[in-house]
mmCIF file of C-alpha atoms in Angstrom:
data_model
loop_
_atom_site.group_PDB
_atom_site.id
_atom_site.type_symbol
_atom_site.label_atom_id
_atom_site.label_comp_id
_atom_site.label_asym_id
_atom_site.label_seq_id
_atom_site.Cartn_x
_atom_site.Cartn_y
_atom_site.Cartn_z
ATOM 1 C CA MET A 1 69.862 113.058 52.560
ATOM 2 C CA ARG A 2 68.040 112.857 55.869
ATOM 3 C CA PRO A 3 66.010 115.773 57.245
ATOM 4 C CA PHE A 4 67.800 118.174 59.596
ATOM 5 C CA THR A 5 67.231 121.523 61.230
ATOM 6 C CA TYR A 6 69.447 124.559 60.790
ATOM 7 C CA GLU A 7 70.415 127.706 62.630
ATOM 8 C CA ARG A 8 72.954 130.444 62.057
ATOM 9 C CA ALA A 9 75.063 131.254 65.090
ATOM 10 C CA THR A 10 75.290 134.906 66.111
ATOM 11 C CA ASP A 11 78.516 134.661 68.100
ATOM 12 C CA ALA A 12 81.097 132.064 69.082
ATOM 13 C CA ARG A 13 79.697 131.378 72.544
ATOM 14 C CA ALA A 14 76.189 130.949 71.149
ATOM 15 C CA ALA A 15 77.601 128.540 68.577
ATOM 16 C CA VAL A 16 79.189 126.188 71.101
ATOM 17 C CA ALA A 17 76.021 126.317 73.191
ATOM 18 C CA ALA A 18 73.865 125.468 70.170
ATOM 19 C CA VAL A 19 76.004 122.507 69.144
ATOM 20 C CA SER A 20 75.654 120.960 72.604
ATOM 21 C CA ARG A 21 72.260 119.496 71.662
ATOM 22 C CA PRO A 22 72.365 115.805 70.645
ATOM 23 C CA GLY A 23 73.040 115.199 66.975
ATOM 24 C CA ALA A 24 74.255 118.749 66.266
ATOM 25 C CA LYS A 25 77.263 119.629 64.126
ATOM 26 C CA PHE A 26 79.008 122.789 63.024
ATOM 27 C CA ILE A 27 78.975 123.744 59.353
ATOM 28 C CA SER A 28 81.112 126.425 57.729
ATOM 29 C CA GLY A 29 82.085 126.120 54.059
ATOM 30 C CA GLY A 30 80.522 122.666 53.923
ATOM 31 C CA THR A 31 82.902 121.430 51.225
ATOM 32 C CA ASN A 32 83.374 118.097 53.006
ATOM 33 C CA LEU A 33 80.403 117.804 55.382
ATOM 34 C CA LEU A 34 77.700 118.189 52.730
ATOM 35 C CA ASP A 35 79.225 115.407 50.619
ATOM 36 C CA LEU A 36 79.267 113.139 53.663
ATOM 37 C CA MET A 37 75.658 113.990 54.478
ATOM 38 C CA LYS A 38 74.524 113.148 50.957
ATOM 39 C CA LEU A 39 76.141 109.720 51.313
ATOM 40 C CA GLU A 40 74.651 109.320 54.820
ATOM 41 C CA ILE A 41 78.070 108.910 56.337
ATOM 42 C CA GLU A 42 77.406 111.958 58.489
ATOM 43 C CA ARG A 43 73.830 112.146 59.801
ATOM 44 C CA PRO A 44 73.431 115.317 61.856
ATOM 45 C CA ASP A 45 69.977 116.202 63.137
ATOM 46 C CA HIS A 46 70.884 119.861 63.499
ATOM 47 C CA LEU A 47 73.425 122.125 61.760
ATOM 48 C CA VAL A 48 74.905 125.199 63.403
ATOM 49 C CA ASP A 49 76.221 127.567 60.737
ATOM 50 C CA ILE A 50 79.362 129.348 61.950
ATOM 51 C CA SER A 51 80.429 130.754 58.578
ATOM 52 C CA ARG A 52 79.294 134.309 59.429
ATOM 53 C CA LEU A 53 81.079 134.541 62.762
ATOM 54 C CA PRO A 54 83.714 137.319 62.975
ATOM 55 C CA LEU A 55 86.605 134.847 62.942
ATOM 56 C CA ALA A 56 88.077 135.488 59.504
ATOM 57 C CA ASP A 57 90.795 138.040 60.275
ATOM 58 C CA ILE A 58 94.501 137.463 59.769
ATOM 59 C CA GLU A 59 96.287 139.435 62.479
ATOM 60 C CA GLU A 60 99.925 140.213 63.212
ATOM 61 C CA LEU A 61 101.003 139.303 66.740
ATOM 62 C CA PRO A 62 103.411 141.251 68.966
ATOM 63 C CA ASP A 63 106.024 138.475 68.773
ATOM 64 C CA GLY A 64 106.067 138.623 64.963
ATOM 65 C CA GLY A 65 103.750 135.662 64.389
ATOM 66 C CA LEU A 66 100.297 135.565 62.818
ATOM 67 C CA ARG A 67 96.876 134.607 64.090
ATOM 68 C CA ILE A 68 94.554 133.227 61.412
ATOM 69 C CA GLY A 69 90.863 133.164 62.256
ATOM 70 C CA ALA A 70 89.208 129.783 61.801
ATOM 71 C CA GLN A 71 86.660 131.213 59.345
ATOM 72 C CA ALA A 72 89.297 132.702 57.046
ATOM 73 C CA ALA A 73 88.889 131.294 53.554
ATOM 74 C CA ASN A 74 91.737 129.128 52.285
ATOM 75 C CA SER A 75 92.084 131.436 49.271
ATOM 76 C CA ASP A 76 92.420 134.541 51.460
ATOM 77 C CA VAL A 77 95.141 132.945 53.564
ATOM 78 C CA ALA A 78 97.052 131.741 50.489
ATOM 79 C CA ALA A 79 96.927 135.232 48.957
ATOM 80 C CA ASP A 80 97.849 137.174 52.100
ATOM 81 C CA ALA A 81 101.145 138.998 51.570
ATOM 82 C CA ARG A 82 102.322 138.237 55.115
ATOM 83 C CA VAL A 83 101.699 134.527 54.618
ATOM 84 C CA ARG A 84 103.372 134.484 51.206
ATOM 85 C CA SER A 85 106.494 136.259 52.478
ATOM 86 C CA GLY A 86 106.888 134.760 55.955
ATOM 87 C CA TYR A 87 105.230 131.372 55.528
ATOM 88 C CA PRO A 88 105.527 130.441 51.835
ATOM 89 C CA VAL A 89 105.270 126.729 52.645
ATOM 90 C CA LEU A 90 101.710 127.373 53.879
ATOM 91 C CA ALA A 91 100.713 129.405 50.831
ATOM 92 C CA GLN A 92 102.103 126.692 48.550
ATOM 93 C CA ALA A 93 100.237 123.944 50.404
ATOM 94 C CA LEU A 94 96.940 125.809 50.240
ATOM 95 C CA VAL A 95 97.239 126.422 46.505
ATOM 96 C CA ALA A 96 98.128 122.759 45.951
ATOM 97 C CA GLY A 97 95.177 121.590 48.030
ATOM 98 C CA ALA A 98 92.145 122.429 45.923
ATOM 99 C CA SER A 99 90.690 124.383 43.030
ATOM 100 C CA GLY A 100 90.077 128.100 43.338
ATOM 101 C CA GLN A 101 86.348 127.558 43.809
ATOM 102 C CA LEU A 102 86.887 125.200 46.739
ATOM 103 C CA ARG A 103 89.531 127.457 48.287
ATOM 104 C CA ASN A 104 87.058 130.327 48.163
ATOM 105 C CA MET A 105 84.481 128.306 50.122
ATOM 106 C CA ALA A 106 86.602 126.219 52.470
ATOM 107 C CA SER A 107 87.526 127.654 55.860
ATOM 108 C CA VAL A 108 90.836 127.133 57.620
ATOM 109 C CA GLY A 109 89.105 125.505 60.585
ATOM 110 C CA GLY A 110 87.187 123.150 58.317
ATOM 111 C CA ASN A 111 90.358 122.259 56.445
ATOM 112 C CA LEU A 112 91.926 121.068 59.696
ATOM 113 C CA LEU A 113 88.913 118.864 60.471
ATOM 114 C CA GLN A 114 88.174 117.327 57.074
ATOM 115 C CA ARG A 115 87.664 113.568 57.008
ATOM 116 C CA THR A 116 89.719 110.957 55.170
ATOM 117 C CA ARG A 117 89.111 110.288 51.483
ATOM 118 C CA CYS A 118 89.588 106.514 51.860
ATOM 119 C CA PRO A 119 87.152 104.927 49.366
ATOM 120 C CA TYR A 120 86.087 102.327 51.932
ATOM 121 C CA PHE A 121 85.093 105.116 54.299
ATOM 122 C CA TYR A 122 82.839 106.497 51.565
ATOM 123 C CA ASP A 123 81.399 103.100 50.596
ATOM 124 C CA THR A 124 78.715 102.307 53.173
ATOM 125 C CA ASP A 125 78.633 98.653 52.055
ATOM 126 C CA SER A 126 82.284 98.204 53.091
ATOM 127 C CA GLY A 127 83.731 97.533 56.517
ATOM 128 C CA CYS A 128 85.251 100.705 57.957
ATOM 129 C CA ASN A 129 86.084 101.174 61.630
ATOM 130 C CA LYS A 130 86.319 104.918 61.141
ATOM 131 C CA ARG A 131 82.760 105.157 59.831
ATOM 132 C CA ASP A 132 81.265 102.225 61.738
ATOM 133 C CA PRO A 133 83.444 101.183 64.720
ATOM 134 C CA GLY A 134 83.828 97.418 64.969
ATOM 135 C CA SER A 135 82.961 96.711 61.336
ATOM 136 C CA GLY A 136 86.565 96.022 60.276
ATOM 137 C CA CYS A 137 88.879 97.666 57.755
ATOM 138 C CA ASP A 138 88.344 96.429 54.201
ATOM 139 C CA ALA A 139 91.287 98.541 53.005
ATOM 140 C CA ILE A 140 93.606 96.032 54.686
ATOM 141 C CA GLY A 141 93.981 93.395 52.019
ATOM 142 C CA GLY A 142 91.913 95.504 49.618
ATOM 143 C CA VAL A 143 92.722 98.293 47.187
ATOM 144 C CA ASN A 144 95.071 100.372 49.312
ATOM 145 C CA ARG A 145 97.243 102.342 46.912
ATOM 146 C CA MET A 146 96.490 105.661 48.669
ATOM 147 C CA HIS A 147 96.794 104.380 52.209
ATOM 148 C CA ALA A 148 99.120 104.841 55.177
ATOM 149 C CA ILE A 149 102.673 103.554 55.472
ATOM 150 C CA LEU A 150 103.362 105.124 58.891
ATOM 151 C CA GLY A 151 101.434 105.072 62.148
ATOM 152 C CA ALA A 152 98.698 102.714 60.929
ATOM 153 C CA SER A 153 97.021 99.994 62.992
ATOM 154 C CA ASP A 154 95.087 96.777 62.477
ATOM 155 C CA SER A 155 91.929 98.880 62.771
ATOM 156 C CA CYS A 156 92.640 101.542 60.150
ATOM 157 C CA ILE A 157 95.157 102.435 57.441
ATOM 158 C CA ALA A 158 93.460 105.628 56.213
ATOM 159 C CA THR A 159 95.424 108.839 55.616
ATOM 160 C CA HIS A 160 94.675 112.429 56.535
ATOM 161 C CA PRO A 161 93.832 114.445 53.395
ATOM 162 C CA SER A 162 94.831 118.012 54.309
ATOM 163 C CA ASP A 163 97.757 119.733 52.604
ATOM 164 C CA MET A 164 97.438 122.824 54.770
ATOM 165 C CA ALA A 165 97.784 120.821 57.989
ATOM 166 C CA VAL A 166 101.090 119.353 56.775
ATOM 167 C CA ALA A 167 102.567 122.809 56.259
ATOM 168 C CA MET A 168 101.185 123.993 59.589
ATOM 169 C CA THR A 169 102.791 120.989 61.265
ATOM 170 C CA ALA A 170 106.193 122.019 59.918
ATOM 171 C CA LEU A 171 105.496 125.593 61.063
ATOM 172 C CA GLU A 172 104.588 124.346 64.573
ATOM 173 C CA ALA A 173 101.194 126.041 64.570
ATOM 174 C CA ARG A 174 98.933 126.095 67.602
ATOM 175 C CA ILE A 175 95.162 125.676 67.447
ATOM 176 C CA GLU A 176 92.827 127.787 69.579
ATOM 177 C CA LEU A 177 89.695 126.046 70.899
ATOM 178 C CA LEU A 178 86.584 127.401 72.601
ATOM 179 C CA GLY A 179 84.524 125.106 74.844
ATOM 180 C CA ALA A 180 80.839 125.166 75.784
ATOM 181 C CA ASP A 181 81.795 126.205 79.326
ATOM 182 C CA ARG A 182 83.510 129.258 77.788
ATOM 183 C CA SER A 183 86.919 127.781 78.493
ATOM 184 C CA VAL A 184 89.670 128.528 76.003
ATOM 185 C CA ARG A 185 92.650 126.289 75.375
ATOM 186 C CA THR A 186 95.450 126.090 72.830
ATOM 187 C CA VAL A 187 96.770 122.810 71.445
ATOM 188 C CA ALA A 188 99.949 122.326 69.417
ATOM 189 C CA ILE A 189 99.070 120.929 66.010
ATOM 190 C CA GLY A 190 101.414 118.008 66.650
ATOM 191 C CA ASP A 191 99.202 117.024 69.583
ATOM 192 C CA PHE A 192 95.879 117.844 67.920
ATOM 193 C CA TYR A 193 95.563 114.771 65.689
ATOM 194 C CA ARG A 194 95.412 111.180 66.946
ATOM 195 C CA LEU A 195 96.795 108.011 65.415
ATOM 196 C CA PRO A 196 94.123 105.358 64.760
ATOM 197 C CA GLY A 197 95.003 102.716 67.358
ATOM 198 C CA ASP A 198 91.787 100.874 68.246
ATOM 199 C CA THR A 199 89.631 104.004 67.883
ATOM 200 C CA PRO A 200 90.138 105.430 64.377
ATOM 201 C CA HIS A 201 86.765 107.186 64.557
ATOM 202 C CA ILE A 202 88.272 109.540 67.167
ATOM 203 C CA GLU A 203 90.530 111.655 64.967
ATOM 204 C CA THR A 204 91.497 114.630 67.136
ATOM 205 C CA VAL A 205 91.664 115.725 70.763
ATOM 206 C CA LEU A 206 88.753 118.091 70.136
ATOM 207 C CA ARG A 207 86.296 117.718 73.001
ATOM 208 C CA PRO A 208 82.531 117.488 72.477
ATOM 209 C CA GLU A 209 81.084 120.945 71.840
ATOM 210 C CA GLU A 210 84.492 122.572 71.317
ATOM 211 C CA MET A 211 85.026 124.819 68.315
ATOM 212 C CA VAL A 212 88.219 125.831 66.520
ATOM 213 C CA THR A 213 88.435 129.635 66.680
ATOM 214 C CA GLY A 214 91.888 130.313 65.289
ATOM 215 C CA ILE A 215 95.364 129.119 64.399
ATOM 216 C CA VAL A 216 98.487 130.803 65.734
ATOM 217 C CA LEU A 217 101.690 130.707 63.709
ATOM 218 C CA PRO A 218 104.959 131.426 65.548
ATOM 219 C CA PRO A 219 107.323 134.015 64.046
ATOM 220 C CA PRO A 220 108.584 132.877 60.624
ATOM 221 C CA PRO A 221 111.447 130.385 60.984
ATOM 222 C CA PRO A 222 114.741 131.168 59.249
ATOM 223 C CA GLY A 223 115.717 129.359 56.077
ATOM 224 C CA GLY A 224 114.096 128.130 52.901
ATOM 225 C CA GLN A 225 110.574 126.725 52.895
ATOM 226 C CA LEU A 226 109.004 124.413 50.325
ATOM 227 C CA TYR A 227 105.914 122.260 49.936
ATOM 228 C CA ARG A 228 106.004 119.500 47.339
ATOM 229 C CA LYS A 229 103.004 117.326 46.513
ATOM 230 C CA VAL A 230 103.119 114.157 44.424
ATOM 231 C CA ARG A 231 99.755 113.049 43.060
ATOM 232 C CA ASP A 232 98.323 110.945 40.269
ATOM 233 C CA ARG A 233 97.445 113.926 38.107
ATOM 234 C CA ALA A 234 98.633 117.509 37.864
ATOM 235 C CA SER A 235 95.095 118.774 38.377
ATOM 236 C CA TYR A 236 93.626 118.852 41.876
ATOM 237 C CA GLU A 237 94.003 115.487 43.562
ATOM 238 C CA PHE A 238 94.865 114.198 47.018
ATOM 239 C CA ALA A 239 98.501 113.449 47.741
ATOM 240 C CA LEU A 240 100.168 110.115 47.296
ATOM 241 C CA VAL A 241 103.022 111.724 49.217
ATOM 242 C CA SER A 242 103.689 115.321 50.148
ATOM 243 C CA VAL A 243 106.527 116.994 52.032
ATOM 244 C CA ALA A 244 106.747 120.315 53.847
ATOM 245 C CA ALA A 245 110.380 121.203 54.508
ATOM 246 C CA ILE A 246 112.042 124.159 56.222
ATOM 247 C CA VAL A 247 115.842 124.238 56.038
ATOM 248 C CA SER A 248 118.311 126.825 57.334
ATOM 249 C CA THR A 249 122.000 126.709 56.502
ATOM 250 C CA ASP A 250 125.147 128.400 57.664
ATOM 251 C CA GLY A 251 128.799 128.344 56.700
ATOM 252 C CA GLU A 252 130.322 128.660 53.229
ATOM 253 C CA THR A 253 127.750 129.186 50.473
ATOM 254 C CA GLY A 254 129.668 130.747 47.582
ATOM 255 C CA ASP A 255 131.848 129.154 44.885
ATOM 256 C CA GLY A 256 129.963 125.865 45.014
ATOM 257 C CA GLY A 257 129.925 125.587 48.805
ATOM 258 C CA THR A 258 126.892 123.806 50.161
ATOM 259 C CA GLY A 259 126.963 125.055 53.717
ATOM 260 C CA THR A 260 125.923 123.166 56.824
ATOM 261 C CA ILE A 261 122.341 122.547 57.842
ATOM 262 C CA ALA A 262 121.758 124.575 61.006
ATOM 263 C CA ASP A 263 118.173 123.443 61.480
ATOM 264 C CA ALA A 264 115.472 121.561 59.610
ATOM 265 C CA ARG A 265 111.813 120.690 59.938
ATOM 266 C CA VAL A 266 110.151 117.914 57.964
ATOM 267 C CA ALA A 267 106.482 116.961 57.754
ATOM 268 C CA PHE A 268 104.850 114.419 55.438
ATOM 269 C CA GLY A 269 101.338 114.232 54.067
ATOM 270 C CA GLY A 270 99.577 111.301 52.444
ATOM 271 C CA VAL A 271 101.489 108.729 54.495
ATOM 272 C CA ALA A 272 99.691 108.531 57.852
ATOM 273 C CA HIS A 273 96.460 109.038 59.762
ATOM 274 C CA LYS A 274 97.738 112.518 60.690
ATOM 275 C CA PRO A 275 100.259 114.990 59.283
ATOM 276 C CA TRP A 276 103.511 113.184 60.029
ATOM 277 C CA ARG A 277 106.348 115.171 61.608
ATOM 278 C CA SER A 278 109.603 113.285 61.095
ATOM 279 C CA PHE A 279 111.871 114.087 64.005
ATOM 280 C CA ALA A 280 114.137 111.235 62.928
ATOM 281 C CA ALA A 281 114.799 112.960 59.615
ATOM 282 C CA GLU A 282 115.350 116.295 61.326
ATOM 283 C CA ASP A 283 117.867 114.830 63.765
ATOM 284 C CA SER A 284 119.839 113.292 60.924
ATOM 285 C CA LEU A 285 119.991 116.612 59.065
ATOM 286 C CA ARG A 286 121.204 119.008 61.747
ATOM 287 C CA ASP A 287 124.897 119.933 61.645
ATOM 288 C CA ARG A 288 125.386 117.903 58.477
ATOM 289 C CA PRO A 289 126.502 119.216 55.070
ATOM 290 C CA ALA A 290 123.678 120.250 52.767
ATOM 291 C CA THR A 291 124.332 117.493 50.242
ATOM 292 C CA MET A 292 122.300 114.784 48.570
ATOM 293 C CA ALA A 293 124.068 112.143 50.677
ATOM 294 C CA THR A 294 122.753 113.863 53.805
ATOM 295 C CA TYR A 295 119.254 114.050 52.350
ATOM 296 C CA ARG A 296 119.291 110.352 51.469
ATOM 297 C CA ALA A 297 120.327 109.475 55.019
ATOM 298 C CA ALA A 298 117.460 111.628 56.325
ATOM 299 C CA ALA A 299 115.043 109.882 53.977
ATOM 300 C CA GLU A 300 116.139 106.474 55.243
ATOM 301 C CA ALA A 301 115.653 107.654 58.822
ATOM 302 C CA ALA A 302 112.209 109.046 58.020
ATOM 303 C CA MET A 303 110.994 105.798 56.461
ATOM 304 C CA ARG A 304 112.728 103.396 58.843
ATOM 305 C CA ASP A 305 109.411 102.286 60.382
ATOM 306 C CA ALA A 306 107.316 102.491 57.216
ATOM 307 C CA VAL A 307 105.203 99.430 56.361
ATOM 308 C CA GLY A 308 103.419 98.915 53.069
ATOM 309 C CA GLN A 309 100.098 97.160 52.635
ATOM 310 C CA GLY A 310 100.818 95.650 49.217
ATOM 311 C CA GLY A 311 99.174 98.183 46.953
ATOM 312 C CA ASN A 312 101.026 101.112 48.498
ATOM 313 C CA ASP A 313 104.501 99.618 48.918
ATOM 314 C CA PHE A 314 105.788 102.025 46.270
ATOM 315 C CA LYS A 315 105.013 104.981 48.548
ATOM 316 C CA ILE A 316 107.980 104.192 50.781
ATOM 317 C CA GLU A 317 110.495 104.815 48.010
ATOM 318 C CA LEU A 318 108.392 107.668 46.639
ATOM 319 C CA ALA A 319 108.440 109.375 50.041
ATOM 320 C CA LYS A 320 112.232 109.052 50.223
ATOM 321 C CA ARG A 321 112.773 110.563 46.794
ATOM 322 C CA THR A 322 110.247 113.327 47.385
ATOM 323 C CA LEU A 323 111.953 114.259 50.642
ATOM 324 C CA CYS A 324 115.398 114.393 49.015
ATOM 325 C CA ARG A 325 114.225 116.665 46.223
ATOM 326 C CA THR A 326 112.290 118.930 48.588
ATOM 327 C CA LEU A 327 115.198 119.273 51.013
ATOM 328 C CA ASP A 328 117.582 120.077 48.179
ATOM 329 C CA GLU A 329 115.360 122.852 46.848
ATOM 330 C CA ALA A 330 114.637 124.249 50.318
ATOM 331 C CA ALA A 331 118.364 124.342 51.125
ATOM 332 C CA ARG A 332 119.081 126.073 47.822
ATOM 333 C CA ALA A 333 116.441 128.670 48.654
ATOM 334 C CA ALA A 334 118.040 129.169 52.063
ATOM 335 C CA ARG A 335 121.493 129.663 50.535
ATOM 336 C CA THR A 336 120.126 132.101 47.950
ATOM 337 C CA ALA A 337 118.484 134.165 50.685
ATOM 338 C CA GLN A 338 121.674 134.064 52.733
ATOM 339 C CA GLU A 339 123.799 135.241 49.802
ATOM 340 C CA ARG A 340 121.310 137.997 48.974
ATOM 341 C CA SER A 341 121.402 139.160 52.587
ATOM 342 C CA GLY A 342 125.201 139.227 52.485
ATOM 343 C CA ARG A 343 125.202 141.324 49.320
ATOM 344 C CA ASP A 344 122.702 143.744 50.815
ATOM 345 C CA GLU A 345 124.842 144.163 53.913
ATOM 346 C CA GLY A 346 127.876 144.784 51.709
ATOM 347 C CA ASP A 347 126.030 147.419 49.703
ATOM 348 C CA HIS A 348 125.014 149.215 52.871
ATOM 349 C CA GLY A 349 128.585 149.080 54.130
ATOM 350 C CA THR A 350 129.980 150.798 51.023
ATOM 351 C CA SER A 351 127.268 153.414 50.649
#
């Protein structure tokens, strides 16, 4: 590890001012950055510690949504009763994302900004345009079992590693940013991440010296929510494919009725350079019966543009099957909630 200097920021504005010096980087939990520094992939000259800033609160908003401070620990967010009841897909994704020890250390803001786990990115003897622009992508034509099937380019086929960001994509979260000039802006998570194109080393729309200060979740969407993660081992591992699904149904639900899908949101992880929102799948689900045939059609729509790289060809079919199973369970959860609500209304009417 190379020598570096360190300071602990006293407030958010001081932090963005401190990181404006050349070679400076923010550090919070450090669960990703310190590993990258040890491998000399990241080489900051100066670290600005933002872990003690008062940005860890989880606050209810007047419209019924939640604001999660960027320094909130992943474990605290996953355990929050308001998150578990209103945004279970987020709680599930956080628990699936890492061990308890890592969740205790990792911040929500850091989770959003973690780097890819592509082995060629970590191997400094390999060509990697994300680590060393212009050096090539050795994953193309190499060992690429974990790599992207959607949104990739000739410059990079790496995937984004976050589980939390996939769930937040389905929830249509917004990210609050503070700039060095004290300007504040909010970016929809769907616009926050970039596809690789010719510049895979530029991963987000975050401007130099900007800092993530919080994440805003809209009011909980109606319907059933589910996060499913498929990985090589049941213990903590990055996703081969993951799906965050939110499904609401209406119409007949009793006596074997499946109901009609009123609305649906679908986001994939492990398949692209960013959390992948599948609007094609969503369009094919709305106003259709909540049946496996509908889910299969949505899966085909979602993977219509998928391209394998040889070692990861299997992920296309895996993504389809994972989506079908996740949609089925989310729709069942929606119907169960709908039936429970109907019974409760009936009980109140007869009391």
